[in-house]
């Protein structure tokens, strides 16, 4: 007797008809289960999903979306303000529509108040009601975690970007390892200062961002382990604002004369640089390290105001977030882990 190997032979790709036959259901039932639609009892859905996994079914994403004329609306929620990296990230989200158009994906960008967890939670609920998936830069707060749980319970996948919200119902995180980024900054600071003894100031956007908190922890840990000659007298928050970052930088220089290093954990690099340019006598040999390669930080590196920029690629993060959300709709089972985002280091000598 010849064995039927239509769906299981190596090199053969399982089809919806194979799943229907193996599970003993109609094609319409398989379609409803694969696309998360109502009308299938739990036992039948479980049987179909078991066959999907056993046959390693991989749908033709473009064909399945376009054949139905279905559009997946993905909403990316970003903090408003003058942060150049966030602006570039938002533009990358909109530009990614060209690459994801074949999959029936339509991305939308939303700008909201970035440092108010209650406002962020309410925005997630409001935007999520009409969305097929939400990506956002997370504030680590119970109100935000609860909003994510509500969206997940309603079947709306949520992905975090740039700054994570672990122990939440999000399907994945897209961004650099922020603790490693902070350790990298600490290593660079210690090497650039080459045994000098003194104080290094820290400027964060907000420690409500877990990513900023992790960068601070990584930076301090490297100084404790390998550069005990360097101490951190204070950490101030500039809220990723050019104006506020300039104000807190000036206060740091006033409160700690002789400061030999500055690490800007978040945004607002223009504000920090403006103060250092305006007051060169207060910091004649100060090492300044920040994040993200933008037209502004590129100029600061070339001019010698900034010594190093630790970068993450906004285009890669936008695309990976959309891919992660798309996978929720097109792949059975748990979300596929997001591809890691590389940490890049730029100085004036290796600018692209």
Coordinates of C-alpha atoms in Angstrom, one line a residue:
X1 CA 0.0 0.0 0.0
X2 CA 1.4 3.4 -1.0
X3 CA 1.7 5.9 1.8
X4 CA 0.2 9.4 1.3
X5 CA 3.1 11.8 1.8
X6 CA 1.6 14.9 0.2
X7 CA 2.2 17.2 3.2
X8 CA 5.1 15.6 4.9
X9 CA 7.7 14.7 2.3
X10 CA 10.9 16.8 2.5
X11 CA 10.8 19.5 0.0
X12 CA 6.9 19.5 -0.2
X13 CA 5.1 22.5 1.2
X14 CA 1.9 21.8 3.2
X15 CA -1.2 23.4 1.9
X16 CA -4.5 24.5 3.5
X17 CA -6.1 21.5 1.8
X18 CA -3.6 19.2 3.5
X19 CA -4.5 20.7 6.9
X20 CA -8.2 20.3 6.2
X21 CA -7.8 16.7 5.3
X22 CA -5.6 15.8 8.2
X23 CA -7.8 17.6 10.7
X24 CA -11.1 16.3 9.2
X25 CA -12.5 19.8 8.7
X26 CA -13.5 22.1 5.8
X27 CA -11.2 24.6 4.1
X28 CA -13.4 27.4 5.5
X29 CA -12.8 26.1 9.0
X30 CA -9.0 26.0 8.4
X31 CA -9.2 29.6 7.1
X32 CA -11.1 30.8 10.1
X33 CA -8.6 29.2 12.5
X34 CA -5.5 30.5 10.7
X35 CA -6.9 34.0 10.6
X36 CA -8.3 34.1 14.2
X37 CA -11.9 34.5 13.2
X38 CA -14.9 33.4 15.2
X39 CA -17.2 30.5 14.5
X40 CA -14.9 27.5 15.4
X41 CA -15.3 25.7 18.7
X42 CA -12.2 25.4 20.9
X43 CA -11.7 21.7 20.4
X44 CA -11.8 21.9 16.6
X45 CA -9.5 25.0 16.6
X46 CA -7.0 23.1 18.8
X47 CA -7.1 20.1 16.5
X48 CA -6.4 22.4 13.5
X49 CA -3.6 24.2 15.2
X50 CA -2.0 20.8 16.1
X51 CA -2.0 19.8 12.5
X52 CA -0.6 23.2 11.4
X53 CA 2.3 22.8 13.7
X54 CA 2.9 19.1 12.8
X55 CA 3.0 19.9 9.1
X56 CA 5.1 23.0 9.7
X57 CA 2.6 25.0 7.6
X58 CA 4.0 28.3 6.3
X59 CA 1.4 30.4 4.5
X60 CA 2.2 32.5 1.4
X61 CA 1.8 35.8 3.3
X62 CA 1.4 38.1 0.3
X63 CA -1.0 35.8 -1.5
X64 CA -3.2 35.2 1.6
X65 CA -3.5 38.8 2.5
X66 CA -4.0 40.2 -1.0
X67 CA -6.4 37.5 -2.2
X68 CA -8.8 38.7 0.5
X69 CA -8.1 42.4 -0.1
X70 CA -7.5 42.6 3.7
X71 CA -5.4 45.4 5.1
X72 CA -3.7 45.0 8.5
X73 CA -3.6 48.3 10.3
X74 CA -0.5 48.6 12.5
X75 CA -0.2 51.6 14.8
X76 CA 3.2 52.9 16.1
X77 CA 2.9 55.2 19.2
X78 CA 5.9 57.5 19.7
X79 CA 6.6 60.3 22.1
X80 CA 6.2 63.8 20.6
X81 CA 8.9 66.4 20.9
X82 CA 12.1 67.5 19.2
X83 CA 14.1 64.2 19.6
X84 CA 15.8 63.6 16.3
X85 CA 16.1 59.9 16.7
X86 CA 12.3 59.6 17.4
X87 CA 11.6 61.7 14.4
X88 CA 13.8 59.4 12.3
X89 CA 12.1 56.3 13.8
X90 CA 8.6 57.7 12.9
X91 CA 9.7 58.5 9.4
X92 CA 11.1 55.0 9.0
X93 CA 7.8 53.5 10.1
X94 CA 6.0 55.4 7.3
X95 CA 8.7 54.5 4.8
X96 CA 8.4 50.8 5.6
X97 CA 4.9 50.8 4.1
X98 CA 6.6 50.3 0.7
X99 CA 8.2 47.0 1.8
X100 CA 5.2 45.7 3.7
X101 CA 2.5 46.7 1.1
X102 CA 2.7 43.3 -0.5
X103 CA 1.6 41.8 2.8
X104 CA -1.4 44.0 3.1
X105 CA 0.2 46.1 6.0
X106 CA -0.7 49.8 6.5
X107 CA 1.4 51.4 9.2
X108 CA 0.2 54.6 11.0
X109 CA 2.3 56.8 13.3
X110 CA 0.9 58.5 16.4
X111 CA 2.8 61.2 18.5
X112 CA 1.7 61.6 22.1
X113 CA 3.1 63.0 25.4
X114 CA 6.1 60.9 26.1
X115 CA 6.6 61.1 29.9
X116 CA 3.0 60.7 31.3
X117 CA 2.2 57.0 31.9
X118 CA -1.5 57.6 32.3
X119 CA -1.7 59.5 29.0
X120 CA 0.3 56.7 27.3
X121 CA -2.0 54.0 28.8
X122 CA -5.1 55.9 27.6
X123 CA -3.6 56.4 24.1
X124 CA -2.8 52.7 23.8
X125 CA -6.4 51.8 24.7
X126 CA -7.9 54.4 22.3
X127 CA -5.6 53.6 19.4
X128 CA -5.7 49.9 20.0
X129 CA -9.5 49.7 19.6
X130 CA -9.2 50.0 15.8
X131 CA -5.8 48.4 15.3
X132 CA -4.5 45.0 14.2
X133 CA -1.3 45.6 16.2
X134 CA 0.5 48.3 18.2
X135 CA 4.1 49.1 18.7
X136 CA 5.3 51.7 21.2
X137 CA 8.2 53.0 23.3
X138 CA 7.3 51.8 26.8
X139 CA 7.2 53.6 30.1
X140 CA 7.7 51.1 32.9
X141 CA 4.6 51.8 34.9
X142 CA 1.6 49.7 36.2
X143 CA -0.9 51.8 34.2
X144 CA 0.9 51.1 31.0
X145 CA 1.3 47.4 31.8
X146 CA -2.4 47.1 32.4
X147 CA -3.3 48.8 29.1
X148 CA -1.1 46.3 27.3
X149 CA -2.8 43.4 29.1
X150 CA -6.2 44.8 28.0
X151 CA -5.2 45.0 24.4
X152 CA -3.7 41.5 24.5
X153 CA -7.0 40.2 26.0
X154 CA -8.8 41.8 23.1
X155 CA -6.6 40.0 20.6
X156 CA -4.5 43.0 19.7
X157 CA -0.8 42.2 19.6
X158 CA 1.5 44.7 21.2
X159 CA 5.3 45.1 20.7
X160 CA 7.7 47.3 22.6
X161 CA 10.4 49.4 20.9
X162 CA 13.6 51.0 22.0
X163 CA 12.6 50.6 25.7
X164 CA 11.0 47.4 27.0
X165 CA 8.2 46.5 29.3
X166 CA 9.1 42.9 30.5
X167 CA 6.7 40.9 32.6
X168 CA 3.8 42.4 30.4
X169 CA 1.6 40.8 27.8
X170 CA 3.6 42.3 24.9
X171 CA 4.6 39.7 22.2
X172 CA 8.2 40.9 21.9
X173 CA 10.8 43.7 22.2
X174 CA 12.6 45.4 19.3
X175 CA 15.7 47.4 20.2
X176 CA 19.2 47.2 21.5
X177 CA 20.3 45.6 24.7
X178 CA 20.2 48.8 26.7
X179 CA 22.3 47.5 29.6
X180 CA 25.0 46.5 27.1
X181 CA 24.7 50.0 25.5
X182 CA 25.3 51.6 29.0
X183 CA 28.3 49.2 29.6
X184 CA 29.7 50.2 26.2
X185 CA 29.5 53.9 27.2
X186 CA 31.2 53.2 30.5
X187 CA 34.0 51.3 28.8
X188 CA 34.5 54.1 26.3
X189 CA 34.5 56.7 29.0
X190 CA 37.1 54.9 31.0
X191 CA 39.3 54.4 28.0
X192 CA 39.0 58.0 26.8
X193 CA 39.8 59.4 30.2
X194 CA 42.9 57.1 30.4
X195 CA 43.4 56.9 34.1
X196 CA 42.4 60.5 35.0
X197 CA 40.6 60.8 38.3
X198 CA 37.4 62.8 38.7
X199 CA 33.7 63.1 38.3
X200 CA 31.4 62.1 35.4
X201 CA 27.9 63.5 35.1
X202 CA 24.9 61.6 33.8
X203 CA 21.9 63.0 32.0
X204 CA 18.9 60.8 31.4
X205 CA 15.8 61.5 29.4
X206 CA 13.7 59.9 32.1
X207 CA 14.2 56.9 34.3
X208 CA 10.6 56.1 33.7
X209 CA 12.0 54.6 30.5
X210 CA 13.4 51.2 31.5
X211 CA 15.9 51.5 28.7
X212 CA 17.4 54.7 30.3
X213 CA 17.5 53.0 33.7
X214 CA 19.3 50.0 32.2
X215 CA 21.8 52.2 30.4
X216 CA 22.6 54.0 33.7
X217 CA 23.0 50.6 35.5
X218 CA 25.3 49.3 32.8
X219 CA 27.4 52.5 32.8
X220 CA 27.8 52.5 36.6
X221 CA 28.6 48.8 36.8
X222 CA 31.6 49.2 34.4
X223 CA 33.0 52.1 36.3
X224 CA 32.7 50.1 39.6
X225 CA 34.4 47.1 38.1
X226 CA 37.2 48.6 36.1
X227 CA 37.4 52.4 36.5
X228 CA 37.2 53.2 40.3
X229 CA 39.0 56.4 39.5
X230 CA 35.8 57.8 38.1
X231 CA 32.8 58.7 40.2
X232 CA 29.2 59.7 39.4
X233 CA 28.2 62.6 41.6
X234 CA 24.7 63.1 40.2
X235 CA 22.1 62.0 37.6
X236 CA 19.7 64.6 36.2
X237 CA 16.8 64.2 33.8
X238 CA 16.6 66.3 30.6
X239 CA 13.4 64.7 29.3
X240 CA 14.9 64.3 25.8
X241 CA 14.4 68.1 25.3
X242 CA 17.1 70.4 23.8
X243 CA 16.1 73.2 26.2
X244 CA 15.9 71.1 29.4
X245 CA 19.1 69.2 28.6
X246 CA 20.9 72.5 28.2
X247 CA 19.6 73.7 31.5
X248 CA 20.6 70.6 33.5
X249 CA 24.0 70.5 31.8
X250 CA 24.7 74.0 32.9
X251 CA 23.6 73.2 36.4
X252 CA 25.9 70.1 36.5
X253 CA 28.8 72.2 35.5
X254 CA 28.0 74.8 38.1
X255 CA 27.5 72.2 40.9
X256 CA 30.5 70.1 40.0
X257 CA 33.3 72.3 38.7
X258 CA 36.1 70.3 37.1
X259 CA 33.7 67.7 35.7
X260 CA 35.8 65.5 33.4
X261 CA 33.1 63.5 31.7
X262 CA 29.4 63.6 30.6
X263 CA 27.3 60.7 29.5
X264 CA 23.9 61.7 27.9
X265 CA 21.8 58.5 28.2
X266 CA 18.9 59.8 26.2
X267 CA 18.0 62.6 23.7
X268 CA 18.7 66.3 23.9
X269 CA 22.3 66.1 22.6
X270 CA 22.0 69.5 21.0
X271 CA 21.3 71.1 24.4
X272 CA 24.3 69.5 26.0
X273 CA 26.6 70.5 23.1
X274 CA 25.4 74.1 23.1
X275 CA 26.4 74.5 26.7
X276 CA 29.8 72.8 26.2
X277 CA 30.5 75.2 23.2
X278 CA 29.3 78.2 25.2
X279 CA 31.4 77.4 28.3
X280 CA 34.6 75.8 27.0
X281 CA 36.6 77.2 30.0
X282 CA 34.4 75.1 32.4
X283 CA 35.2 71.9 30.6
X284 CA 38.4 72.2 28.7
X285 CA 39.2 68.4 28.7
X286 CA 35.7 66.9 29.2
X287 CA 34.8 63.7 27.4
X288 CA 31.2 63.7 26.1
X289 CA 29.5 60.5 25.1
X290 CA 25.9 60.3 23.8
X291 CA 23.5 58.2 21.8
X292 CA 22.3 58.0 18.2
X293 CA 24.0 59.2 15.0
X294 CA 21.9 62.1 13.6
X295 CA 22.9 65.1 11.5
X296 CA 23.4 67.0 14.8
X297 CA 25.6 64.4 16.6
X298 CA 27.5 63.9 13.3
X299 CA 28.5 67.6 13.4
X300 CA 29.4 67.4 17.1
X301 CA 31.7 64.5 16.4
X302 CA 33.4 66.2 13.6
X303 CA 33.8 69.4 15.6
X304 CA 35.2 67.5 18.6
X305 CA 32.4 68.5 20.9
X306 CA 31.3 64.9 21.2
X307 CA 33.7 62.0 21.5
X308 CA 31.5 59.1 20.7
X309 CA 27.9 58.3 19.7
X310 CA 26.4 54.9 20.5
X311 CA 23.9 54.2 17.7
X312 CA 20.9 52.0 16.9
X313 CA 19.3 51.8 13.4
X314 CA 15.8 53.3 13.3
X315 CA 15.0 51.7 9.9
X316 CA 15.9 48.3 11.2
X317 CA 13.8 48.8 14.3
X318 CA 10.7 50.0 12.4
X319 CA 10.9 47.1 9.9
X320 CA 11.4 44.5 12.7
X321 CA 8.5 45.8 14.7
X322 CA 6.1 45.6 11.8
X323 CA 7.5 42.1 11.0
X324 CA 6.9 41.0 14.6
X325 CA 3.3 42.3 14.5
X326 CA 2.7 40.7 11.1
X327 CA 3.9 37.4 12.4
X328 CA 1.2 37.4 15.0
X329 CA -1.4 37.3 12.2
X330 CA 0.3 34.8 9.9
X331 CA 2.1 32.3 12.1
X332 CA 0.5 29.9 14.5
X333 CA 1.9 29.6 18.1
X334 CA 4.1 32.0 20.1
X335 CA 5.6 35.0 18.5
X336 CA 9.0 34.4 16.7
X337 CA 11.7 36.2 18.7
X338 CA 12.6 39.6 17.3
X339 CA 15.9 39.9 15.5
X340 CA 18.5 41.6 17.7
X341 CA 19.4 45.2 16.9
X342 CA 23.1 45.9 16.8
X343 CA 24.9 48.4 18.9
X344 CA 27.1 50.7 16.8
X345 CA 29.9 53.0 17.9
X346 CA 30.8 56.1 16.0
X347 CA 33.7 58.5 16.4
X348 CA 34.8 61.3 14.1
X349 CA 37.2 58.8 12.4
X350 CA 34.6 56.2 11.3
X351 CA 31.5 58.2 10.3
X352 CA 29.7 56.6 7.3

